[in-house]
């Protein structure tokens, strides 16, 4: 293998595949990046067995070849080289790296043991606008469970229907749902590990659309120069649609920032107790937020437009706040039924996003 | 106690005294800030028994008083309030905090148990330009030892002489010395904990000069609105002046950034071994840097102006790099005697800063 490549290009593509490198792998070969040079393309592949990333970059390939090099060391070296052309030459398992006045020789591994790319038994293929996809993941993936005993809930459900795709995450205390209206003419649902999705959205850049191929056990996302694979989670997902009521007895429109700031202040005292408890008293034209702990109490008032009945309800402030923080609109809508049914939070301008949070039942 | 104060002012001064709050204190009263309101001044005091900080800020004091409030909670509440006037009123041990639509009641502690400010048995008083003082600390304190069994070396020596003050830190592998030329007409040396100094320089802002009062066991730094106390370290400091040779057989002038970058790259391989070993080969017009470990080797060349004899010498790259990184000048001077005596690194324009690093002796 022998090639010339720009430092900036190589450095960027190393960072992309490094998203699939685990620091806790027990397989030494997976601490490495598989490099393949051919037809003036350098391909980089890395995998932690759950996530696999393959990315390609132009290079002047003078001699074809394949080799596996330690990811951390290779990345550190390339990033610290000057912004010039780098010469790479592999002889047997030695990689020689030259750039201006720097020369490295690094011991590599042969590529034979490196795992193959996941085989996708293609079932369904859909295309989603990159912007919509990133937003859907950002607005749902934070709500997954971290409880590894219920592994299906550590993922985001991608529920593909004929004319919409629902992204859903929940953990037993709250649920986040983002609906994308798009004609798919398909029907399939898959549970994608939240960790994988969070890595994936970091490497989406200027893509217009993402091509998604869904198999039985794995899913593939095609970006412009990068292919991202992840295993799917098995298990039954929650029947989320039954949870979302359409009729509400109290509907509140409130300034997002004012409500968030007041809740954050109130939760300073709520945090002192384990329950993180904040109480909302929804009045005619304002919400009163109260919280108390051994060390003191707090009372906050936030102006709001209230339609319907007055209501007292209590929440774990953490779950309420996480949903409000993710919203970008100036105003938000809070939909209540009563003090024991979930509150549904929506953006003022976007009815396709729903954040549902369960209240805490108070003794009397 | 009853007062009105601007949120911004109060928030800023809480941050100042919080530098003296330890998260690991066993005395509950020291988790608090002592507040004293009198004569339209609010004074805040905090202490971790080593560092004590007292700071004062204008307020509209309607009723005098003293109280101790939990530092973390008080800081979090004030910082999260809107940028408006805050009303504080203390009745018995309850503090009522009001600001626009927010109202807190916080349980406080009486001030009786809060420790008194340290008494300084004044021995010596000097004044140092704030800018010079900050620079002297920044350029020396990183070089102290973290070995708590030799406690004197965990501090920075402030060695006051008739016409200069030397700030010195060392850890057995390297030494950093900054000389301030100033007429003091005094002679005393004190060892100040590096941790205290690092907190102190964070709160120096627009001060012209810092007034320093040195006692037997404590030292006091007077800033504009803030007084910073710290205990001194006892024990014998190293007789540092004998270490610094004046005659060198090899003197190298080298570009600081190029040398630093080359050393950083070389140390990527050095890091793989415990010794962090990099070898320098000082030639006629360049320095060759090499390093090797099980996984590979590296060779770097950096152009330089060399006066005197050629030389081979080895260092722990960590100690070499830390000294070079702290330097801001474009060129640096490396002074060598031979391969077993220290290298003295200086800035091109500032002969009053010395960074001395011991080489690693190689088995021929």
XYZ file of C-alpha atoms in Angstrom:
728
model
C 0.000 0.000 0.000
C 1.350 3.389 -0.974
C -0.532 6.665 -1.175
C -0.504 10.430 -0.835
C -3.354 12.158 0.971
C -4.154 15.581 2.371
C -3.797 15.753 6.137
C -7.136 17.548 6.561
C -9.068 14.923 4.569
C -7.468 11.988 6.340
C -7.895 13.550 9.749
C -11.591 14.218 9.113
C -12.312 10.666 7.964
C -10.386 9.128 10.867
C -12.663 11.108 13.210
C -15.696 9.680 11.418
C -14.725 6.016 11.797
C -13.472 6.571 15.349
C -17.136 6.938 16.369
C -17.260 3.132 16.033
C -14.179 2.451 18.158
C -14.918 1.246 21.662
C -12.369 1.871 24.386
C -13.568 -1.267 26.135
C -13.174 -3.833 23.395
C -11.653 -7.182 24.252
C -10.769 -7.915 20.616
C -7.444 -6.282 19.843
C -8.170 -6.086 16.105
C -11.171 -3.827 16.862
C -8.869 -1.208 18.408
C -7.716 -0.722 14.845
C -8.964 0.968 11.701
C -8.983 -1.145 8.549
C -7.497 0.876 5.672
C -8.043 -0.166 2.062
C -6.364 1.734 -0.770
C -7.620 1.179 -4.299
C -8.579 3.182 -7.410
C -7.527 6.489 -5.849
C -9.876 5.958 -2.931
C -8.826 5.292 0.648
C -11.540 3.442 2.571
C -11.515 3.404 6.383
C -13.560 0.873 8.368
C -14.016 0.511 12.119
C -16.394 -1.500 14.259
C -17.286 -2.230 17.858
C -19.517 -5.133 16.719
C -22.639 -3.025 17.421
C -21.741 -0.006 15.254
C -19.723 -0.391 12.055
C -18.653 2.632 10.006
C -17.131 2.652 6.529
C -16.014 5.955 5.013
C -14.192 6.825 1.792
C -11.888 9.677 0.817
C -9.923 10.608 -2.296
C -6.219 9.850 -2.232
C -3.462 9.413 -4.759
C -3.083 5.635 -4.546
C 0.278 4.553 -5.946
C -0.013 0.976 -4.767
C -3.127 -0.906 -3.639
C -3.312 -2.639 -0.280
C -5.016 -3.279 3.038
C -3.786 -2.931 6.619
C -5.125 -2.460 10.158
C -3.572 0.307 12.284
C -4.232 1.219 15.915
C -6.994 3.812 15.840
C -5.955 6.030 18.740
C -2.302 6.251 17.761
C -3.049 6.748 14.053
C -5.607 9.464 14.821
C -3.298 11.263 17.272
C -0.386 11.200 14.834
C -2.347 12.412 11.810
C -4.095 15.195 13.755
C -0.776 16.515 15.043
C 0.934 16.581 11.644
C 1.124 19.902 9.761
C -1.639 20.693 7.222
C 0.284 19.279 4.274
C 0.335 16.193 2.084
C 1.060 12.984 3.949
C 2.914 10.060 2.367
C 1.902 6.632 3.612
C 3.707 3.470 2.634
C 3.111 0.021 4.042
C 5.657 -2.756 3.719
C 4.606 -6.021 5.323
C 3.104 -4.838 8.653
C 5.140 -1.638 8.980
C 3.470 1.654 8.089
C 5.784 4.505 7.207
C 4.179 7.959 7.556
C 6.038 10.998 6.225
C 5.049 14.653 6.311
C 7.538 17.494 5.933
C 10.171 16.947 8.667
C 8.289 14.165 10.470
C 8.636 10.451 9.916
C 6.834 7.672 11.784
C 7.131 3.886 11.509
C 4.214 2.088 13.107
C 3.677 -1.617 13.621
C 0.321 -2.670 12.090
C -1.793 -5.823 11.850
C -2.788 -7.750 8.758
C -6.378 -7.259 7.683
C -7.405 -10.948 7.560
C -8.911 -11.032 11.040
C -10.873 -7.811 10.669
C -14.610 -8.627 10.671
C -16.574 -8.336 7.430
C -19.139 -5.592 6.986
C -22.550 -6.594 8.346
C -24.733 -8.375 5.776
C -28.158 -6.782 5.544
C -30.910 -9.141 4.412
C -32.760 -6.316 2.759
C -36.358 -5.981 3.706
C -37.203 -2.315 3.401
C -35.547 0.738 1.944
C -36.572 4.318 2.744
C -35.071 7.749 2.256
C -35.402 10.544 4.836
C -34.330 14.170 4.602
C -31.147 14.488 6.666
C -32.373 17.583 8.496
C -35.632 15.899 9.546
C -33.847 12.750 10.599
C -31.340 14.623 12.809
C -34.131 16.606 14.437
C -36.220 13.488 15.078
C -33.286 11.758 16.794
C -32.282 14.823 18.804
C -35.832 15.266 20.079
C -36.422 11.624 21.051
C -33.196 9.767 21.866
C -32.645 11.568 25.211
C -35.860 9.966 26.521
C -34.771 6.331 26.261
C -34.316 4.118 29.296
C -30.857 3.305 30.637
C -32.142 0.146 32.244
C -30.264 -2.662 30.481
C -32.721 -5.254 31.805
C -35.377 -3.899 29.453
C -33.154 -3.597 26.448
C -35.867 -2.648 23.929
C -36.443 0.623 25.789
C -32.760 1.614 25.472
C -33.478 2.187 21.785
C -35.530 4.538 19.651
C -38.415 2.917 17.812
C -38.491 3.825 14.130
C -42.077 2.979 13.205
C -42.467 3.180 9.438
C -46.025 3.378 8.106
C -47.498 3.968 4.665
C -47.479 7.742 4.932
C -45.490 8.610 8.049
C -42.547 7.565 10.157
C -42.800 7.837 13.943
C -39.660 8.046 16.063
C -40.497 7.089 19.653
C -38.491 6.814 22.869
C -39.741 6.170 26.380
C -38.514 5.025 29.768
C -41.646 4.457 31.846
C -41.767 8.054 33.109
C -42.027 9.974 29.842
C -42.311 9.472 26.138
C -40.986 11.517 23.220
C -42.521 11.141 19.766
C -41.575 12.833 16.518
C -43.735 12.197 13.484
C -42.287 12.675 9.976
C -44.974 12.903 7.318
C -43.596 11.170 4.272
C -44.908 8.697 1.750
C -43.025 5.428 2.288
C -45.496 2.794 1.088
C -43.868 0.495 3.614
C -44.743 -0.857 7.000
C -42.074 -2.013 9.426
C -40.838 -1.038 12.844
C -37.295 -1.385 14.205
C -35.671 -0.496 17.509
C -32.334 1.257 17.002
C -29.903 1.600 19.928
C -29.953 5.246 21.104
C -26.177 5.218 21.472
C -25.802 4.321 17.792
C -28.173 7.077 16.713
C -26.370 9.657 18.819
C -23.082 8.744 17.115
C -24.737 8.675 13.697
C -26.173 12.197 13.888
C -22.713 13.535 14.769
C -21.379 12.518 11.359
C -24.283 13.751 9.232
C -23.010 16.929 7.632
C -24.195 18.383 4.360
C -26.208 15.405 3.198
C -29.574 16.152 1.613
C -31.074 12.776 2.367
C -30.182 9.556 4.159
C -30.897 6.222 2.536
C -31.908 3.649 5.092
C -31.906 -0.097 4.505
C -33.564 -2.161 7.201
C -32.718 -5.826 7.669
C -33.730 -8.386 10.245
C -30.949 -7.766 12.715
C -29.116 -4.770 11.334
C -29.803 -1.427 9.710
C -27.682 0.556 7.272
C -27.611 4.331 6.824
C -26.041 5.626 3.618
C -24.582 9.133 3.828
C -22.619 10.848 1.069
C -19.202 9.204 1.627
C -19.988 7.165 4.683
C -22.008 4.047 5.441
C -23.153 3.547 9.027
C -24.338 0.121 10.243
C -25.801 -0.761 13.579
C -27.368 -3.867 15.045
C -31.052 -3.609 15.960
C -32.538 -4.335 19.368
C -34.919 -7.227 19.685
C -37.931 -7.328 21.962
C -41.412 -5.877 22.050
C -41.796 -2.095 22.105
C -44.525 -0.379 24.068
C -47.849 0.214 22.209
C -47.279 3.920 22.392
C -50.253 5.109 20.381
C -52.778 4.216 23.052
C -51.044 6.597 25.443
C -51.676 9.748 23.466
C -55.075 11.225 24.210
C -56.628 13.785 21.949
C -59.022 15.405 24.417
C -57.759 17.576 27.222
C -59.628 19.473 29.878
C -56.929 22.101 30.481
C -54.810 23.623 27.731
C -52.080 26.103 28.638
C -49.998 28.289 26.357
C -46.850 29.501 28.108
C -43.565 31.225 27.313
C -40.999 28.441 26.976
C -38.015 30.278 28.493
C -39.891 31.792 31.409
C -41.439 28.424 32.274
C -38.112 26.630 31.930
C -36.264 29.180 34.105
C -38.920 29.062 36.816
C -38.868 25.258 36.801
C -35.076 25.232 36.964
C -35.132 27.508 39.995
C -37.866 25.477 41.681
C -35.968 22.281 41.023
C -32.956 23.617 42.941
C -34.946 22.810 46.044
C -36.623 19.762 44.517
C -33.146 18.318 43.906
C -32.485 18.299 47.633
C -35.043 15.480 47.911
C -34.820 12.259 45.941
C -38.249 12.646 44.352
C -37.325 15.879 42.529
C -40.879 16.930 43.208
C -42.339 20.182 41.828
C -46.039 21.027 42.160
C -47.938 22.962 39.520
C -51.032 24.912 40.358
C -52.639 25.863 37.051
C -54.807 28.933 37.687
C -56.835 31.217 35.465
C -53.985 33.192 33.958
C -50.822 31.845 35.507
C -49.085 28.715 36.715
C -47.774 28.645 40.261
C -44.801 26.317 40.746
C -43.880 25.285 44.268
C -41.329 22.960 45.748
C -40.034 22.361 49.210
C -37.417 20.347 51.016
C -35.932 20.289 54.485
C -33.785 23.325 53.761
C -36.557 25.571 52.447
C -39.259 26.256 49.916
C -39.823 28.156 46.706
C -42.790 29.680 44.927
C -42.709 30.808 41.296
C -45.405 32.416 39.151
C -45.413 32.295 35.357
C -48.050 34.123 33.291
C -49.904 31.880 30.875
C -53.022 31.607 28.761
C -55.192 28.908 30.270
C -58.228 27.335 28.584
C -60.359 24.985 30.640
C -60.373 23.889 34.247
C -57.973 24.828 37.022
C -55.733 21.978 38.120
C -53.129 20.868 40.658
C -50.548 18.365 39.499
C -47.048 17.268 40.570
C -44.039 16.106 38.537
C -40.517 14.873 38.836
C -38.837 18.093 37.716
C -36.086 16.244 35.842
C -38.515 14.642 33.392
C -40.532 17.804 32.917
C -37.424 19.927 32.317
C -35.691 17.563 29.896
C -38.663 17.715 27.549
C -39.001 21.482 27.735
C -35.281 22.089 27.202
C -35.252 20.192 23.912
C -37.963 22.446 22.459
C -36.887 25.459 20.427
C -40.168 27.340 19.937
C -40.896 30.526 21.870
C -44.220 29.288 23.203
C -45.196 25.788 24.297
C -48.550 24.133 24.848
C -49.240 22.028 27.943
C -52.230 19.679 27.684
C -53.639 18.292 30.929
C -56.500 15.881 31.610
C -56.382 15.695 35.390
C -53.826 15.286 38.148
C -53.211 11.582 37.539
C -53.040 11.417 33.745
C -50.006 12.391 31.669
C -49.295 15.938 30.587
C -48.625 16.307 26.874
C -46.192 19.056 25.921
C -46.102 20.376 22.369
C -44.383 23.087 20.459
C -46.470 26.050 19.475
C -45.749 25.592 15.753
C -45.173 21.846 15.465
C -47.952 19.432 16.262
C -45.803 16.547 15.023
C -43.679 16.566 18.176
C -45.126 15.240 21.420
C -43.450 14.999 24.806
C -45.566 13.154 27.312
C -44.702 13.068 30.990
C -46.376 11.136 33.779
C -47.321 13.059 36.918
C -46.362 11.963 40.413
C -49.441 10.967 42.441
C -49.533 12.733 45.764
C -51.093 11.216 48.834
C -54.313 13.216 48.833
C -30.912 41.652 58.025
C -32.696 43.266 55.127
C -31.225 44.495 51.873
C -31.642 45.119 48.159
C -28.866 44.143 45.785
C -28.342 43.763 42.049
C -28.405 40.136 40.911
C -25.251 40.590 38.806
C -23.229 42.048 41.678
C -24.308 39.424 44.168
C -23.766 36.587 41.730
C -20.244 37.786 40.931
C -19.217 38.080 44.582
C -20.689 34.675 45.462
C -18.459 33.198 42.747
C -15.453 34.912 44.328
C -15.972 33.502 47.844
C -16.944 30.089 46.482
C -13.265 29.642 45.529
C -12.743 29.000 49.255
C -15.524 26.431 49.617
C -14.350 22.845 49.804
C -16.696 20.090 48.694
C -15.006 17.764 51.144
C -15.327 19.688 54.371
C -16.381 17.839 57.498
C -17.509 21.053 59.252
C -21.046 21.827 58.167
C -20.680 25.539 58.903
C -17.903 25.732 56.274
C -20.341 24.649 53.557
C -21.845 28.057 54.114
C -21.089 31.655 53.222
C -21.103 34.150 56.072
C -23.056 37.249 55.021
C -22.716 40.536 56.916
C -24.862 43.531 55.997
C -23.857 46.930 57.357
C -23.403 50.529 56.155
C -24.681 49.745 52.660
C -22.041 47.071 52.200
C -22.685 43.347 51.976
C -19.626 41.348 53.014
C -19.306 37.669 52.050
C -16.815 35.351 53.771
C -15.995 31.713 53.092
C -13.220 29.437 54.256
C -11.940 25.896 53.918
C -9.485 26.527 56.816
C -6.587 26.729 54.334
C -8.013 29.468 52.087
C -10.241 32.217 53.482
C -11.831 34.823 51.210
C -13.645 37.993 52.234
C -15.263 40.160 49.577
C -17.462 43.255 49.758
C -20.145 44.648 47.460
C -22.472 47.643 47.547
C -26.059 46.970 48.596
C -28.959 48.980 49.942
C -28.875 47.770 53.538
C -32.216 48.459 55.243
C -31.398 46.449 58.334
C -28.002 45.240 59.568
C -27.341 41.605 60.326
C -25.275 38.443 59.930
C -26.214 34.953 58.753
C -24.641 31.813 57.250
C -26.297 30.298 54.169
C -25.437 27.117 52.282
C -23.011 28.175 49.575
C -24.037 25.829 46.769
C -27.767 26.407 47.114
C -27.405 30.172 47.546
C -25.105 30.413 44.517
C -27.385 28.259 42.349
C -30.488 30.260 43.298
C -28.944 33.689 42.761
C -27.355 32.727 39.438
C -30.685 31.445 38.113
C -32.691 34.531 39.086
C -33.399 37.163 36.406
C -30.975 40.129 36.080
C -32.985 42.380 38.384
C -32.886 43.695 41.937
C -33.058 41.004 44.594
C -34.709 41.561 47.960
C -33.209 39.609 50.840
C -34.718 39.548 54.301
C -33.605 37.401 57.202
C -35.847 36.700 60.178
C -34.292 34.451 62.794
C -32.637 31.722 60.647
C -34.985 31.994 57.665
C -33.785 33.867 54.590
C -36.494 35.168 52.277
C -35.263 35.900 48.736
C -37.568 37.731 46.313
C -36.992 38.700 42.710
C -39.827 39.495 40.278
C -42.115 36.422 40.322
C -39.780 34.205 42.366
C -39.743 33.771 46.094
C -37.492 31.467 48.141
C -37.372 30.730 51.863
C -34.140 29.070 52.909
C -33.133 27.705 56.284
C -29.834 29.286 57.410
C -27.389 28.963 60.307
C -26.453 31.565 62.894
C -23.043 33.138 62.406
C -21.624 32.432 65.890
C -19.826 29.242 64.920
C -18.285 30.637 61.748
C -14.496 30.877 62.207
C -12.860 34.276 62.605
C -10.681 35.686 59.849
C -7.067 34.536 60.179
C -4.929 36.814 62.344
C -1.718 37.825 60.599
C 1.156 38.601 62.905
C 2.552 41.092 60.468
C 6.151 40.696 59.583
C 6.546 42.022 56.081
C 4.408 44.016 53.682
C 5.091 44.274 49.941
C 3.172 45.439 46.911
C 3.417 43.721 43.521
C 1.915 44.745 40.188
C -1.085 42.486 39.609
C -0.073 41.637 36.052
C 3.432 40.577 37.095
C 2.122 38.553 39.996
C -0.357 36.631 37.849
C 2.290 35.891 35.253
C 4.763 34.727 37.891
C 2.211 32.307 39.350
C 1.044 31.044 35.976
C 4.605 30.335 34.893
C 5.689 28.557 38.082
C 2.794 26.919 39.936
C 2.326 24.094 37.387
C 5.805 22.810 38.283
C 5.118 22.004 41.952
C 5.178 18.487 43.312
C 1.971 16.591 44.040
C 3.755 14.396 46.541
C 2.073 15.160 49.867
C 4.905 13.506 51.780
C 7.181 16.410 50.871
C 4.685 19.126 51.564
C 7.032 22.090 51.085
C 7.392 21.206 47.406
C 3.614 21.336 46.852
C 3.928 25.112 47.217
C 5.511 27.987 45.330
C 8.404 29.669 47.123
C 8.063 33.454 47.215
C 11.613 34.511 47.954
C 11.663 38.233 48.722
C 15.034 39.959 48.577
C 16.124 43.591 48.801
C 15.688 44.285 45.095
C 13.909 41.294 43.606
C 11.288 38.648 44.315
C 11.832 35.124 43.038
C 8.893 32.786 42.547
C 10.146 29.201 42.451
C 8.463 25.825 42.045
C 10.078 22.427 41.642
C 9.271 18.751 41.937
C 12.600 16.949 41.666
C 12.437 16.659 37.874
C 12.201 20.299 36.843
C 12.221 23.782 38.277
C 10.433 26.958 37.201
C 11.682 30.344 38.342
C 10.283 33.805 37.648
C 12.214 36.811 38.896
C 10.432 40.121 39.480
C 12.838 43.024 39.726
C 11.388 45.366 42.308
C 12.768 47.312 45.266
C 11.315 45.727 48.410
C 13.969 46.510 51.045
C 12.833 43.302 52.713
C 14.167 39.799 53.054
C 11.878 36.882 53.747
C 10.825 33.708 52.033
C 7.469 31.914 52.313
C 6.056 28.781 50.734
C 2.502 29.327 49.478
C 0.297 26.326 48.577
C 0.028 26.131 44.771
C -3.663 25.346 45.022
C -4.263 28.603 46.903
C -2.326 30.606 44.333
C -4.230 29.039 41.452
C -7.519 30.072 43.073
C -6.158 33.528 43.901
C -5.137 34.400 40.344
C -8.641 33.500 39.122
C -10.148 36.360 41.126
C -7.585 39.046 40.250
C -9.371 41.254 37.743
C -8.648 44.902 37.103
C -6.406 45.488 40.084
C -3.295 47.590 39.489
C -1.362 46.162 42.399
C -1.708 43.523 45.078
C -0.780 44.318 48.666
C 0.751 41.322 50.359
C 1.129 40.935 54.117
C 3.247 38.002 55.229
C 2.851 36.540 58.695
C 4.395 33.532 60.387
C 1.778 30.992 59.396
C -0.490 32.881 57.037
C -0.341 35.361 54.202
C -2.877 37.954 53.114
C -3.431 39.349 49.624
C -5.419 42.576 49.375
C -7.239 43.094 46.078
C -9.638 45.963 45.346
C -12.776 44.589 47.060
C -11.494 41.232 48.138
C -9.070 39.956 50.756
C -7.555 36.509 50.181
C -5.886 34.617 53.048
C -4.037 31.352 52.883
C -2.017 29.340 55.331
C 1.688 28.958 54.519
C 3.535 25.665 54.189
C 6.266 24.900 56.672
C 9.452 23.034 55.908
C 12.727 23.703 54.177
C 12.687 24.647 50.486
C 15.376 23.529 48.085
C 18.410 25.823 47.717
C 17.468 26.534 44.160
C 20.093 29.099 43.281
C 22.921 26.585 43.209
C 21.129 24.700 40.429
C 21.238 27.456 37.877
C 24.486 27.498 35.960
C 25.557 30.496 33.969
C 27.948 28.805 31.540
C 26.689 26.521 28.848
C 28.554 24.656 26.153
C 25.608 24.444 23.718
C 23.104 27.230 23.168
C 20.197 26.679 20.799
C 17.696 29.194 19.483
C 14.595 27.467 18.131
C 11.062 28.297 16.971
C 8.814 27.622 19.968
C 5.777 26.289 18.080
C 7.721 24.086 15.676
C 9.705 22.579 18.545
C 6.592 22.070 20.647
C 4.656 20.427 17.797
C 7.540 18.099 16.954
C 7.932 17.137 20.625
C 4.192 16.536 20.925
C 4.245 14.220 17.930
C 7.325 12.400 19.197
C 5.761 12.001 22.601
C 2.792 10.152 21.089
C 5.123 7.188 20.860
C 6.995 8.082 24.045
C 3.657 7.893 25.897
C 3.335 4.227 24.970
C 6.207 3.530 27.372
C 6.194 4.586 30.992
C 9.386 6.596 30.757
C 7.949 9.093 28.229
C 11.408 9.107 26.733
C 12.367 11.412 23.864
C 15.946 11.717 22.627
C 17.385 14.967 21.292
C 20.308 15.009 18.926
C 21.510 18.611 18.744
C 23.350 19.023 15.434
C 24.918 21.954 13.653
C 21.742 23.593 12.439
C 18.893 21.394 13.572
C 17.633 19.241 16.409
C 16.659 15.675 15.655
C 14.030 14.289 18.024
C 13.533 10.531 18.175
C 11.415 8.234 20.238
C 10.489 4.603 20.022
C 8.295 2.071 21.689
C 7.146 -1.451 20.969
C 4.609 -0.246 18.430
C 6.933 1.943 16.373
C 9.331 4.839 16.158
C 9.397 8.478 15.137
C 12.020 10.897 13.869
C 11.486 14.655 13.752
C 13.771 17.439 12.545
C 13.485 21.050 13.658
C 15.706 23.793 12.220
C 17.560 25.768 14.858
C 20.503 28.075 15.400
C 23.097 26.181 17.399
C 26.146 27.736 19.080
C 28.700 25.414 20.610
C 29.147 21.685 20.702
C 26.900 18.980 19.288
C 25.101 16.931 21.931
C 22.878 13.927 22.546
C 20.498 14.103 25.481
C 17.262 12.410 26.569
C 14.234 13.730 28.487
C 10.911 12.734 29.893
C 8.784 14.448 27.251
C 6.106 15.471 29.757
C 8.502 17.683 31.751
C 10.086 19.169 28.644
C 6.709 19.935 27.048
C 5.052 21.467 30.113
C 7.777 24.093 30.332
C 7.704 24.899 26.630
C 3.911 25.157 26.490
C 3.803 27.827 29.203
C 6.116 30.090 27.190
C 4.525 32.697 24.929
C 7.514 34.024 22.962
C 8.043 33.063 19.330
C 11.593 31.832 19.879
C 13.034 30.006 22.846
C 16.599 29.422 23.998
C 17.811 25.999 25.138
C 21.004 26.000 27.197
C 22.834 22.692 27.540
C 25.980 21.727 29.435
C 26.223 18.033 28.622
C 23.982 14.993 28.503
C 23.758 14.574 32.285
C 23.259 18.156 33.456
C 19.974 20.071 33.334
C 18.767 21.928 30.275
C 17.753 25.523 30.960
C 14.952 26.858 28.794
C 14.412 30.582 28.471
C 12.238 32.924 26.522
C 13.842 34.878 23.748
C 12.884 38.242 25.248
C 12.701 37.485 28.971
C 15.819 36.440 30.834
C 13.903 36.643 34.115
C 12.076 33.379 33.463
C 13.941 30.084 33.752
C 12.593 26.587 33.238
C 15.121 23.949 34.156
C 14.588 20.293 33.341
C 16.708 17.316 34.303
C 17.684 14.887 31.544
C 17.169 11.141 31.759
C 20.479 9.303 31.898
C 20.675 6.570 29.327
C 22.650 3.387 29.814
C 25.190 4.165 27.128
